[in-house]
Coordinates of C-alpha atoms in Angstrom, one line a residue:
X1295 CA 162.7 97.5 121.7
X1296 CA 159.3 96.4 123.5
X1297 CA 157.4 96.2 120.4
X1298 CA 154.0 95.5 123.1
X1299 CA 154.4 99.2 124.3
X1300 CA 152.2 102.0 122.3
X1301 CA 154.1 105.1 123.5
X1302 CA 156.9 105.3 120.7
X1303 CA 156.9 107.8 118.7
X1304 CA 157.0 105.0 115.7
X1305 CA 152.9 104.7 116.7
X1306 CA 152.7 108.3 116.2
X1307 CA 150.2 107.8 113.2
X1308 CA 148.7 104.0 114.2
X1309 CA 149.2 101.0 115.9
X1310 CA 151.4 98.3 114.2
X1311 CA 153.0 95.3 114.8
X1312 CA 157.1 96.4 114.5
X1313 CA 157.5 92.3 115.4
X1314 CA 155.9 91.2 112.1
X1315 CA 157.5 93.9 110.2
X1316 CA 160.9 93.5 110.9
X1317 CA 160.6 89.3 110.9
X1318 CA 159.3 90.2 107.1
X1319 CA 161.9 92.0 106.5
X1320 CA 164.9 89.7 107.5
X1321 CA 163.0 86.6 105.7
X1322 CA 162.8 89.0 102.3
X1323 CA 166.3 89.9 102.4
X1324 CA 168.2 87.1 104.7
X1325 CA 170.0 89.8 107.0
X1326 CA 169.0 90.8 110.5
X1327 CA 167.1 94.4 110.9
X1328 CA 165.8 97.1 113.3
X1329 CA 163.5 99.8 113.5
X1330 CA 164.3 102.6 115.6
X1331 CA 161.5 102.9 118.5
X1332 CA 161.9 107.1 118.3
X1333 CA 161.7 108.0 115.1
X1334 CA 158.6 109.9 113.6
X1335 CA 156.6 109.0 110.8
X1336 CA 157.3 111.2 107.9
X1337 CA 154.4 112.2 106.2
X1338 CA 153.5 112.5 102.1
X1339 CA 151.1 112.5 99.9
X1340 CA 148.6 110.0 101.6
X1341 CA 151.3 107.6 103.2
X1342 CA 153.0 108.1 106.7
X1343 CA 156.3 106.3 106.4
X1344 CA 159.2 104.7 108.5
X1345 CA 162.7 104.0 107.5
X1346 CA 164.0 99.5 108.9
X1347 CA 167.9 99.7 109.1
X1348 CA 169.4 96.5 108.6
X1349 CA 173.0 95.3 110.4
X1350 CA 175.0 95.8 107.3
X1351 CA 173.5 99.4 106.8
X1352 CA 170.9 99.1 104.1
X1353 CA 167.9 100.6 104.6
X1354 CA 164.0 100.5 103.3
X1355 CA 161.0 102.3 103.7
X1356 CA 157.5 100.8 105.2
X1357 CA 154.9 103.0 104.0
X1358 CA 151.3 102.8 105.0
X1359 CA 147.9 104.9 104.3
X1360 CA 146.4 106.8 106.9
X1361 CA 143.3 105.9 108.6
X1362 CA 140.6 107.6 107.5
X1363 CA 136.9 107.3 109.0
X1364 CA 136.1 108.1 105.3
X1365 CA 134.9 104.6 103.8
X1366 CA 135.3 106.2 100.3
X1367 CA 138.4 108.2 101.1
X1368 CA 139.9 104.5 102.3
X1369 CA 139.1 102.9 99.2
X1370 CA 140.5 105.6 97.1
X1371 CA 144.1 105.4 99.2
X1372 CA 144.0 101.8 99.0
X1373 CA 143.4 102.0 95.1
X1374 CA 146.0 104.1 95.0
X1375 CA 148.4 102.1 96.6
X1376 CA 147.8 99.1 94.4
X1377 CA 148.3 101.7 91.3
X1378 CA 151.6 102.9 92.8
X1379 CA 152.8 99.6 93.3
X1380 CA 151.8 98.1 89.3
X1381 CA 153.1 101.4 88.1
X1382 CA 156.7 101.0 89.9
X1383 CA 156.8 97.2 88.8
X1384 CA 155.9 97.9 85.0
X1385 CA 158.5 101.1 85.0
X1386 CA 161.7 99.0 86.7
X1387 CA 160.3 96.2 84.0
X1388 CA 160.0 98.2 80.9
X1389 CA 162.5 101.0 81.3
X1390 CA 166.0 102.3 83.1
X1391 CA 164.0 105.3 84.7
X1392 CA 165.4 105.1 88.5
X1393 CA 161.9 104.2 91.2
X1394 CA 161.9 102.4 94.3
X1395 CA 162.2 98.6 94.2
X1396 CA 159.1 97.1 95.2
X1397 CA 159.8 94.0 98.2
X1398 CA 156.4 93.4 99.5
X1399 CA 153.0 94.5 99.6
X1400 CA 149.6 94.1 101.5
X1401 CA 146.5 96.8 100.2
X1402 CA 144.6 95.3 103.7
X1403 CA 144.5 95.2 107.2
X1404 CA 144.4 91.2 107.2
X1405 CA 147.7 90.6 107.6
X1406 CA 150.4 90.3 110.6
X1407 CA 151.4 93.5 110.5
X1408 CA 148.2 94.8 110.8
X1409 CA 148.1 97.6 108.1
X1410 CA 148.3 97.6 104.6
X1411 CA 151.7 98.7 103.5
X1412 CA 154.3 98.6 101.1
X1413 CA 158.0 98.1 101.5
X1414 CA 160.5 99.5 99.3
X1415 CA 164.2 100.5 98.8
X1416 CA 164.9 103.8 100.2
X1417 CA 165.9 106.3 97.2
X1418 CA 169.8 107.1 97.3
X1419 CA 171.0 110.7 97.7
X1420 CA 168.7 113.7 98.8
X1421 CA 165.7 115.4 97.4
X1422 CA 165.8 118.2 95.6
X1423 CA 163.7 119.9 98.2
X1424 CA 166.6 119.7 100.6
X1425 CA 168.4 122.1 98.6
X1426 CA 167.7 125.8 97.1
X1427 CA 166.2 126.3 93.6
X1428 CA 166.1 130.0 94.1
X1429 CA 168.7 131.5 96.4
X1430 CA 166.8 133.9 99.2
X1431 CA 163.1 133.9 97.3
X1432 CA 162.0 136.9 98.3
X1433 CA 159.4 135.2 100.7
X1434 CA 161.7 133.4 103.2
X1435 CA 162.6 136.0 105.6
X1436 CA 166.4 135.3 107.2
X1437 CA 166.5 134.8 110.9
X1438 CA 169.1 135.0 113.2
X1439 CA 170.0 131.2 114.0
X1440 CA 168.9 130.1 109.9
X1441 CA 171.8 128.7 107.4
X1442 CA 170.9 128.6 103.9
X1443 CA 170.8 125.0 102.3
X1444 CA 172.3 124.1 99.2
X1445 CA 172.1 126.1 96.6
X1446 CA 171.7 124.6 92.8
X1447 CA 173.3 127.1 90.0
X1448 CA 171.3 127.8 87.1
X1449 CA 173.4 125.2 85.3
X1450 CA 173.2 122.6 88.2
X1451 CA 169.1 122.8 87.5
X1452 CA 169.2 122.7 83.9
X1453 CA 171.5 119.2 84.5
X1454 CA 168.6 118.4 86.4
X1455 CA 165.7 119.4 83.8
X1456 CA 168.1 118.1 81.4
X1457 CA 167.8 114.4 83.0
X1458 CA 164.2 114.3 83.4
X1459 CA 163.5 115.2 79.7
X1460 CA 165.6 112.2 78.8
X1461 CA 163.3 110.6 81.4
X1462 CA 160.0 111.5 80.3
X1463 CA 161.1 110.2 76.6
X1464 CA 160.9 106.8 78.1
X1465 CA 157.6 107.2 79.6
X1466 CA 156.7 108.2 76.3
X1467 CA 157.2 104.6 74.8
X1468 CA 155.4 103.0 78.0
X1469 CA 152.3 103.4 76.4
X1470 CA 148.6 102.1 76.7
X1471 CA 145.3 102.2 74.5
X1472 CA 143.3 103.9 77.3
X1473 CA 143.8 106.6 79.8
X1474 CA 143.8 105.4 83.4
X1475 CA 145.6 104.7 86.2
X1476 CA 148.0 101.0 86.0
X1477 CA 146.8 97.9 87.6
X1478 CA 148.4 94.7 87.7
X1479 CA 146.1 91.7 87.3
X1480 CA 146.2 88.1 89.3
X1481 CA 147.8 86.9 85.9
X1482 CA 150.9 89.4 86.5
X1483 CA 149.6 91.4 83.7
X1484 CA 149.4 95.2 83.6
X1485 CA 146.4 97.0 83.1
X1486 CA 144.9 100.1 82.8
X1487 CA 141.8 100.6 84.7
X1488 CA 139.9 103.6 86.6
X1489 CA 141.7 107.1 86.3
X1490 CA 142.9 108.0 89.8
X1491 CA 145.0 111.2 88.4
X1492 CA 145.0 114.4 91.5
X1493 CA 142.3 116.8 89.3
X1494 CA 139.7 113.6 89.8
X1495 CA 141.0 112.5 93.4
X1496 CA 142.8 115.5 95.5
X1497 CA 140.8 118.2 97.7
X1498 CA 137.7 116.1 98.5
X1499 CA 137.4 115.1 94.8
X1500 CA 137.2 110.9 95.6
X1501 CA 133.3 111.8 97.3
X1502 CA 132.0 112.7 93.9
X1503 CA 130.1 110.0 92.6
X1504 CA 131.1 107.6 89.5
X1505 CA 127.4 109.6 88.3
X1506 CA 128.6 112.9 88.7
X1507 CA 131.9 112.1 87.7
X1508 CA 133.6 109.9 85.0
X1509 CA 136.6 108.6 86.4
X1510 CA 137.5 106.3 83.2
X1511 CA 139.5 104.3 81.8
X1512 CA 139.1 106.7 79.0
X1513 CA 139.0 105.7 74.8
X1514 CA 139.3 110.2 74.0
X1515 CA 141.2 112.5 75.0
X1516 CA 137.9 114.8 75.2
X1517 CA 136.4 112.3 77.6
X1518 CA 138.9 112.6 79.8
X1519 CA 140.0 116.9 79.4
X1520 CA 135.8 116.6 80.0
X1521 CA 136.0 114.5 83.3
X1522 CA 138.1 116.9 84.6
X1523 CA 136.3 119.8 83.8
X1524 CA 133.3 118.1 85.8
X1525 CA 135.5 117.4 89.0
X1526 CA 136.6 120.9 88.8
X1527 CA 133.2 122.6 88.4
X1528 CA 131.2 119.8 91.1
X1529 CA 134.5 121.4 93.4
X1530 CA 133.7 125.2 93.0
X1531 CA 130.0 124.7 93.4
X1532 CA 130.0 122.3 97.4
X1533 CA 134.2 121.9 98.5
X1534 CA 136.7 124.1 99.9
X1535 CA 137.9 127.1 98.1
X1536 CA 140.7 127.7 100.4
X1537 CA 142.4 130.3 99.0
X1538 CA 140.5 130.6 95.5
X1539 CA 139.0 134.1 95.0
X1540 CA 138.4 134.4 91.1
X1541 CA 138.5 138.0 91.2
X1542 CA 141.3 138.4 93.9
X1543 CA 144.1 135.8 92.9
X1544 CA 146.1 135.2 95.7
X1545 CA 149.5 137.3 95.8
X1546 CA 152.2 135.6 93.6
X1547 CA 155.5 135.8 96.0
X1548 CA 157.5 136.0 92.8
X1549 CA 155.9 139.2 91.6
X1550 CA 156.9 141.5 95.0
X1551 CA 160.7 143.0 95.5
X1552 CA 160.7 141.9 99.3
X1553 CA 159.5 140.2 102.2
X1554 CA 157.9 142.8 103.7
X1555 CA 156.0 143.6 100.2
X1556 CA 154.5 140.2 100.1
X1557 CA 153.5 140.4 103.6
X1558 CA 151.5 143.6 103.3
X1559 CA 150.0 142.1 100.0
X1560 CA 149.0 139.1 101.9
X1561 CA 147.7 141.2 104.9
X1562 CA 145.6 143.0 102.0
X1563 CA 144.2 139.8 100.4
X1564 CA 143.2 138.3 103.5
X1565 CA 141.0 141.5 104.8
X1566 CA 139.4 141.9 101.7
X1567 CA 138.5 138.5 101.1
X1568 CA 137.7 138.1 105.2
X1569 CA 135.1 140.5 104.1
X1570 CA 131.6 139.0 103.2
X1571 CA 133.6 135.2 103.3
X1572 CA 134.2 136.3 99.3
X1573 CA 135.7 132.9 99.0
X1574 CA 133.2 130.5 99.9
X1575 CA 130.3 133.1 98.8
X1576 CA 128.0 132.4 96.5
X1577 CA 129.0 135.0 93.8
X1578 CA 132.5 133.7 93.9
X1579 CA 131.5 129.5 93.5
X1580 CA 129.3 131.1 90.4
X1581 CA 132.3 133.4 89.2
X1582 CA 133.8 129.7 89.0
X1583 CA 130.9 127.5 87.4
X1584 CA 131.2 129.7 84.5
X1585 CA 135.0 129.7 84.2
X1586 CA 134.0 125.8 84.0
X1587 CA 131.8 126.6 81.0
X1588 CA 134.8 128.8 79.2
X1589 CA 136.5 125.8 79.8
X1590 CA 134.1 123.6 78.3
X1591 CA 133.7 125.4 75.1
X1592 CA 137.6 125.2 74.9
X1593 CA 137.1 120.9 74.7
X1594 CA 137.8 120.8 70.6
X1595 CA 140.9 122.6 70.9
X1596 CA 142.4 121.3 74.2
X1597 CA 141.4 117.3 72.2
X1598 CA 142.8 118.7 68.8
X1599 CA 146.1 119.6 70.5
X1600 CA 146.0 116.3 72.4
X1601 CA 149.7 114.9 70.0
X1602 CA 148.3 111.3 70.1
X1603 CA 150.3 108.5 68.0
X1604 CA 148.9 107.2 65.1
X1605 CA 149.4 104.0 66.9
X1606 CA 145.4 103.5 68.2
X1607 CA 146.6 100.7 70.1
X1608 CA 149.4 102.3 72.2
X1609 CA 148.4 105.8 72.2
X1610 CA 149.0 107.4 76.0
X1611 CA 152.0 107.7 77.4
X1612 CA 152.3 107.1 81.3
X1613 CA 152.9 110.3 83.2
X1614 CA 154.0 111.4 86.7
X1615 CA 151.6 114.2 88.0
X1616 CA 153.9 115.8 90.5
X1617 CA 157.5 115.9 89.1
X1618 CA 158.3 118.6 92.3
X1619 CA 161.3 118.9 94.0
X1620 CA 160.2 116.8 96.9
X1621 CA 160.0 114.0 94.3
X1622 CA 163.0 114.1 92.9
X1623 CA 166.4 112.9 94.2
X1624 CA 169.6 113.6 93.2
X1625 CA 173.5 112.8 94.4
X1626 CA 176.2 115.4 95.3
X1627 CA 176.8 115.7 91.4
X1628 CA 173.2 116.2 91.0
X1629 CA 172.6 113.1 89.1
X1630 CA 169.0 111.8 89.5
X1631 CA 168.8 108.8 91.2
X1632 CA 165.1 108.4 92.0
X1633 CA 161.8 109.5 91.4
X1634 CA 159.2 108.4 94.3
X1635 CA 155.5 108.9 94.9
X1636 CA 154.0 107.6 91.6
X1637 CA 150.9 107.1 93.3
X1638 CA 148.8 109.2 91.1
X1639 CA 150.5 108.7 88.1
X1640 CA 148.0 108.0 85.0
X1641 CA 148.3 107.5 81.0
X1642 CA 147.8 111.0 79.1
X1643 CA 147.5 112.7 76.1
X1644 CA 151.3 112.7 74.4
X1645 CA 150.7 116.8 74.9
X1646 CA 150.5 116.6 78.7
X1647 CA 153.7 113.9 78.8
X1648 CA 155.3 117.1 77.2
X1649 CA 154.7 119.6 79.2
X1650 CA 158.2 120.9 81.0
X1651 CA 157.7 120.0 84.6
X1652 CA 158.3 123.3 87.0
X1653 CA 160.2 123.9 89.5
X1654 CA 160.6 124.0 92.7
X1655 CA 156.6 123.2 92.9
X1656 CA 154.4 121.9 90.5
X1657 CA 152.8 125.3 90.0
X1658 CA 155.9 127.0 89.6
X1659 CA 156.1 129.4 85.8
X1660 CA 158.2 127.3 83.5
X1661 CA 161.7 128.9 82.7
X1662 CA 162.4 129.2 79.2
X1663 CA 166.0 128.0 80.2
X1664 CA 164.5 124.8 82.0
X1665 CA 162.4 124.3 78.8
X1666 CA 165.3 124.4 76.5
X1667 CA 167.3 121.9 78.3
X1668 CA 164.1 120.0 79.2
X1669 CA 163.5 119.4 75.4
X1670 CA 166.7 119.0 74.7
X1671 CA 167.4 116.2 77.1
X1672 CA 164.1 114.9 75.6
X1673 CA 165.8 115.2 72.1
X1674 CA 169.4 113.6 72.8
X1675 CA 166.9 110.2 74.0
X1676 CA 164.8 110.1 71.0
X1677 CA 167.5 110.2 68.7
X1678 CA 170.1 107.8 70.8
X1679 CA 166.8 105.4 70.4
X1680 CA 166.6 105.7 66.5
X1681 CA 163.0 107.3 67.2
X1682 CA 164.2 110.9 65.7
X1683 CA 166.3 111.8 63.6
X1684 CA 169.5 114.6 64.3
X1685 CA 167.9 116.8 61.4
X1686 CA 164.4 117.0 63.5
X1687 CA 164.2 120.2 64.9
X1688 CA 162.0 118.5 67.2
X1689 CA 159.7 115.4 67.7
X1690 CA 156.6 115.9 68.2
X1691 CA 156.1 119.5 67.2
X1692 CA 152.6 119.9 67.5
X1693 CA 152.6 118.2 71.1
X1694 CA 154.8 120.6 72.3
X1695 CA 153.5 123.5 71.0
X1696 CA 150.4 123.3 72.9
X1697 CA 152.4 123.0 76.3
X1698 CA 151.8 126.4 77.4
X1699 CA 147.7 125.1 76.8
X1700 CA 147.6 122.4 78.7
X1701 CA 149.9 123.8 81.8
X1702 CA 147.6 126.5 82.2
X1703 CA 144.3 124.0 81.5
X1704 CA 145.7 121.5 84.1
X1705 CA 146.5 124.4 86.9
X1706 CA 143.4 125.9 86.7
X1707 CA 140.9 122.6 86.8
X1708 CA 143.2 121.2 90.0
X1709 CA 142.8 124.5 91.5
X1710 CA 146.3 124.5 92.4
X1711 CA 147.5 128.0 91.5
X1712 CA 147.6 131.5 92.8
X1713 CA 146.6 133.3 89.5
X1714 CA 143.0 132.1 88.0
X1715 CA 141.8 134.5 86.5
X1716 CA 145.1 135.5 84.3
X1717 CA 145.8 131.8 83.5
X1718 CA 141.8 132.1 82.1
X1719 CA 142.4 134.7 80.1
X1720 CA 145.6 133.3 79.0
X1721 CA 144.3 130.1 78.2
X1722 CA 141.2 131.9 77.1
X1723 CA 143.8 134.1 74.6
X1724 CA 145.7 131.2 73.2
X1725 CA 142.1 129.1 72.0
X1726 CA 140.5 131.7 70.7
X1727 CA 143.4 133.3 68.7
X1728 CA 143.4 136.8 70.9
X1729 CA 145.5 139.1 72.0
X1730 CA 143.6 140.4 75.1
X1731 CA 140.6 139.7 76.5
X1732 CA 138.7 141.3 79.9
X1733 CA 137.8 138.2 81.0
X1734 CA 136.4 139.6 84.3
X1735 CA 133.9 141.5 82.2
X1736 CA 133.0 138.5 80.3
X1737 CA 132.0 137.0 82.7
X1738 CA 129.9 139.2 84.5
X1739 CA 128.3 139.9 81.6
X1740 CA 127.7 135.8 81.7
X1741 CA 126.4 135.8 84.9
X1742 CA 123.6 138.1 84.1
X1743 CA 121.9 135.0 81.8
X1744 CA 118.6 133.4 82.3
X1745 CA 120.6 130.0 83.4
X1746 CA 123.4 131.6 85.4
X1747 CA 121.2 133.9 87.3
X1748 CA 119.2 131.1 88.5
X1749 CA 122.3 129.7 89.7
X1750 CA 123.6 132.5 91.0
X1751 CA 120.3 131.6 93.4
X1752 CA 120.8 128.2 94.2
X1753 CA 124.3 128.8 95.1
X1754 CA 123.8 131.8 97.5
X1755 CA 121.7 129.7 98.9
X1756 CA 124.4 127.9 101.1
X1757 CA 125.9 131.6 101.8
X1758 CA 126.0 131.8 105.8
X1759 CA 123.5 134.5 107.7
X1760 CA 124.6 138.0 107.2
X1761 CA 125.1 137.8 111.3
X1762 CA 126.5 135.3 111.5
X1763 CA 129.2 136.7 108.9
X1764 CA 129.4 139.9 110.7
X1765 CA 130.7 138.0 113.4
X1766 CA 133.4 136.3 111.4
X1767 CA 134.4 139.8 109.9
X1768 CA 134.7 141.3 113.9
X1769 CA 136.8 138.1 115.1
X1770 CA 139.0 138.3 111.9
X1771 CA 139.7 142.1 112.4
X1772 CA 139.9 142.7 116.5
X1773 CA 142.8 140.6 116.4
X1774 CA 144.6 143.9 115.1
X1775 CA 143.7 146.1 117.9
X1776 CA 143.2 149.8 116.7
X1777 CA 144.8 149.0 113.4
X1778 CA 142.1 146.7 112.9
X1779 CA 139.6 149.6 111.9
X1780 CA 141.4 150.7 109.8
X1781 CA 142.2 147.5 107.8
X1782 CA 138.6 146.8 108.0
X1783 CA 137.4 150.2 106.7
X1784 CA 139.6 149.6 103.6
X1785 CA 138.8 146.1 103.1
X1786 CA 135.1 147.4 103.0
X1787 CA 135.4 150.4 100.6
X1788 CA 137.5 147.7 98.2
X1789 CA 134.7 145.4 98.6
X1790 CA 132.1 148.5 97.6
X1791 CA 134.2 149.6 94.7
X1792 CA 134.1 145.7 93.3
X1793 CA 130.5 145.3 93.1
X1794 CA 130.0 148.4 91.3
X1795 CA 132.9 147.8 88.6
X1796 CA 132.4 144.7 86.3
X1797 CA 136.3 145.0 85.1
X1798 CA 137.5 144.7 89.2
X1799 CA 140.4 142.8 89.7
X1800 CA 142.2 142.8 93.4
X1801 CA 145.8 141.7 91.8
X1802 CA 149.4 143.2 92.4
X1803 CA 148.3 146.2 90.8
X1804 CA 146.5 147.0 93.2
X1805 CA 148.4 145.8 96.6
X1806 CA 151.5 147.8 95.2
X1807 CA 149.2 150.4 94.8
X1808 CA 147.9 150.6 98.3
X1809 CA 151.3 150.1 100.1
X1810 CA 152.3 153.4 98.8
X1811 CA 148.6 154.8 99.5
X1812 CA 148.2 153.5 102.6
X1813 CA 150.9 151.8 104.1
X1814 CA 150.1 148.8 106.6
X1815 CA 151.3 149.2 110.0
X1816 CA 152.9 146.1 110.9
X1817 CA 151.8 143.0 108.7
X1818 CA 151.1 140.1 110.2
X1819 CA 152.3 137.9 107.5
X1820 CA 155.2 135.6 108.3

């Protein structure tokens, strides 16, 4: 290939020099390799990534951050590929947990390739992502010319679940006396340094300050739940809510019969939050600040329920952040054969180690099937390492009690689910030893304090001109044509009836509700 020409699609994220790369490659390994010219970077995480074939058919992958204008946002991906790469080393060093071999590494631009990278083996088999978890979800509307992938039987995924139980058991003795993120010093030894886990990094997170936020290495669990609780609150109160409406929890696909229920749902949610810019309004960033402060006052428990070893010195296990199905590889007898993207992998509290990962995405409900096998597969290592015994009913008991806690806790201060305000209350229940709580009326009550009044203020200020949300409104809802009165007449009276009642929740009670009411003509949803 003319490696001098920029108009491969290889370039498609930055300029590189292939030359360098693949001369690297065939002095690492001794065999001759190519890149092909036309293939396009794949994109994850914060890594675009090509695949070098070499002649006798093995392949690795070059990975290499994107270019950010960002100086702090660089720094952070940088940082995060150093921790990737320590973490990988220590885990092929300390355990038989299957990750990418490390070949070589460069975390700057000062080198003849011209990027910083990282070249690794490429994982064997396919991700779990290229197969179905759920046959048909109810979401994924069939077309014409569309095949169904894969699917994984119910006893195919607990195999699956199975394996990474027995997995996370060995990240449970790969353990440090401080909660961080791994480093490898000049002297080849491992280290645990600043936390880069996704609650104090993802969604515009790295621009908080080391002032505003504590990013570690953390001695207490409570310093650390606390940390998080700050990123999450500096988040509601100046980043993106995207879709985060405390009041109107974005419709769970999994709780509608059909496609064309979620799609009215959806087509619901967005008018009535469209309406007044709910989302990035004021009222809602405060309806979160004070979520924060529940969650504050929930600190003793969420420390006590921590499951740390008696062993001070070793106490936190290391711990993948996003054990997804994109993650995950398997082969054709759904073995696991690799785990990739440790990047923002951390030490934890033993409790969050233990929590059952979900599936297909990270913010998936657990399955009470997946967290039988999970914990059994966790079980069958423990005792086949003389660390439990057969008569346990289960290590760790207290640890994995509080599971349910600490999924909820950690969903809720990444902002990475659909249903806030029910996995408030939930969490909310399970601290405080309830069985229900109106959590929607607590904290309106809240908001009519001395303190959160004031910030009620501060935050509205940053609320854009009436007009100039009035214009938003009519450019959201003309796109509709005549049915876009209509939609815009119910959004409104919704809106009306929610600032009168303190209880007002916009949930699937209520879309289900309105699709038999009022039925939407053609949803827009696809």
């Amino acid at each position: 290939m003319d490696v001098t020409s920029n108009n491969y699609n290889v370039f498609g994220h930055t300029k590189f020099s292939v030359f360098s790369l693949l001369y690297l490659a065939e002095e690492l390994r001794g065999v001759s390799c190519g890149c092909d010219s036309n293939q396009h970077p794949t994109l994850d995480g914060f890594c675009w990534t090509i695949k070098i074939i070499f002649v006798d058919g093995v392949e690795w992958l070059f990975r290499s951050p994107y270019k950010y204008p960002d100086d702090e946002r660089e720094k952070t991906v940088l940082n995060l590929l150093e921790s990737e790469v320590a973490t990988l080393r220590y885990i092929r060093n300390n355990s038989s947990i299957p990750v990418p071999e490390v070949y070589h590494t460069c975390y700057t631009a000062l080198n003849p390739i011209e990027v910083p990278f990282i070249l690794t083996s490429k994982p064997q088999g396919s991700a779990i992502s290229m197969t179905s978890w759920d046959p048909w979800p109810v979401w994924k509307k069939p077309g014409p010319k569309e095949e169904p992938s894969r699917f994984l039987t119910a006893l195919e995924q607990q195999k699956i679940i199975k394996q990474l139980g027995g997995i996370t058991s060995q990240l449970s003795r790969l353990r440090f006396d401080k909660i961080g993120s791994v480093f490898e010093d000049e002297g080849g030894e491992y280290e645990i340094d600043t936390c880069l886990s996704p609650a104090l990094e993802t969604h515009g997170r790295h621009n908080f300050t080391d002032e505003q936020v504590n990013r570690g290495p953390f001695y207490l669990e409570r310093e650390y739940y606390k940390s998080m609780i700050s990123s999450f609150m500096f988040h509601v109160e100046s980043l993106r809510m995207r879709h985060h409406v405390l009041v109107a929890p974005f419709p769970a696909r999994d709780e509608y019969d059909t496609f064309e229920e979620v799609s009215a749902a959806i087509d619901r949610w967005r008018d009535f939050v469209k309406v007044g810019r709910k989302a990035y309004s004021g009222k809602n960033r405060l309806k979160y600040s004070i979520a924060g402060e529940l969650l504050l006052e929930m600190l003793p428990y969420l420390a006590r329920q921590a499951g740390s070893s008696n062993n001070l010195d070793a106490r936190f296990p290391l711990h993948h952040h996003n054990l997804s199905a994109k993650n995950i590889f398997i082969d054709d007898d759904c073995n696991i054969t690799c785990i990739v993207n440790w990047a923002f992998s951390t030490t934890v509290p033993l409790s969050t180690l233990l929590v059952t990962p979900s599936m297909p995405l990270p913010y998936a409900e657990p399955d009470p099937a997946m967290d039988a096998a999970f914990k059994a597969g966790f079980r069958e290592d423990q005792i086949a390492h003389g660390e439990a015994d057969a008569s346990e009913a289960a290590p760790y008991g207290a640890a994995w009690d509080s599971g349910r806690a600490i999924w909820l806790f950690t969903r809720l201060v990444r902002l990475d689910s659909a249903l806030d305000i029910h996995y408030l209350t939930e969490l909310f229940n399970i601290v405080h030893g309830k069985d229900e709580s109106n959590m929607p009326l607590l904290i309106s009550n809240i908001q009519s304090q001395k303190w959160f009044a004031a910030l009620g203020t501060k935050l509205a200020r940053d609320d854009l001109p009436a007009r100039e949300i009035a214009e938003k409104e009519r450019s959201y809802f003309v796109r509709f044509g005549i049915n876009g009165i209509d939609r815009l007449a119910v959004a409104r009276k919704l809106t009306m009836i929610a600032a009168m009642n303190k209880e007002f929740v916009a949930d699937k009670r209520l879309w289900k509700w309105l699709a038999k009411a009022v039925p939407l003509e053609n949803p827009s949803h696809s």
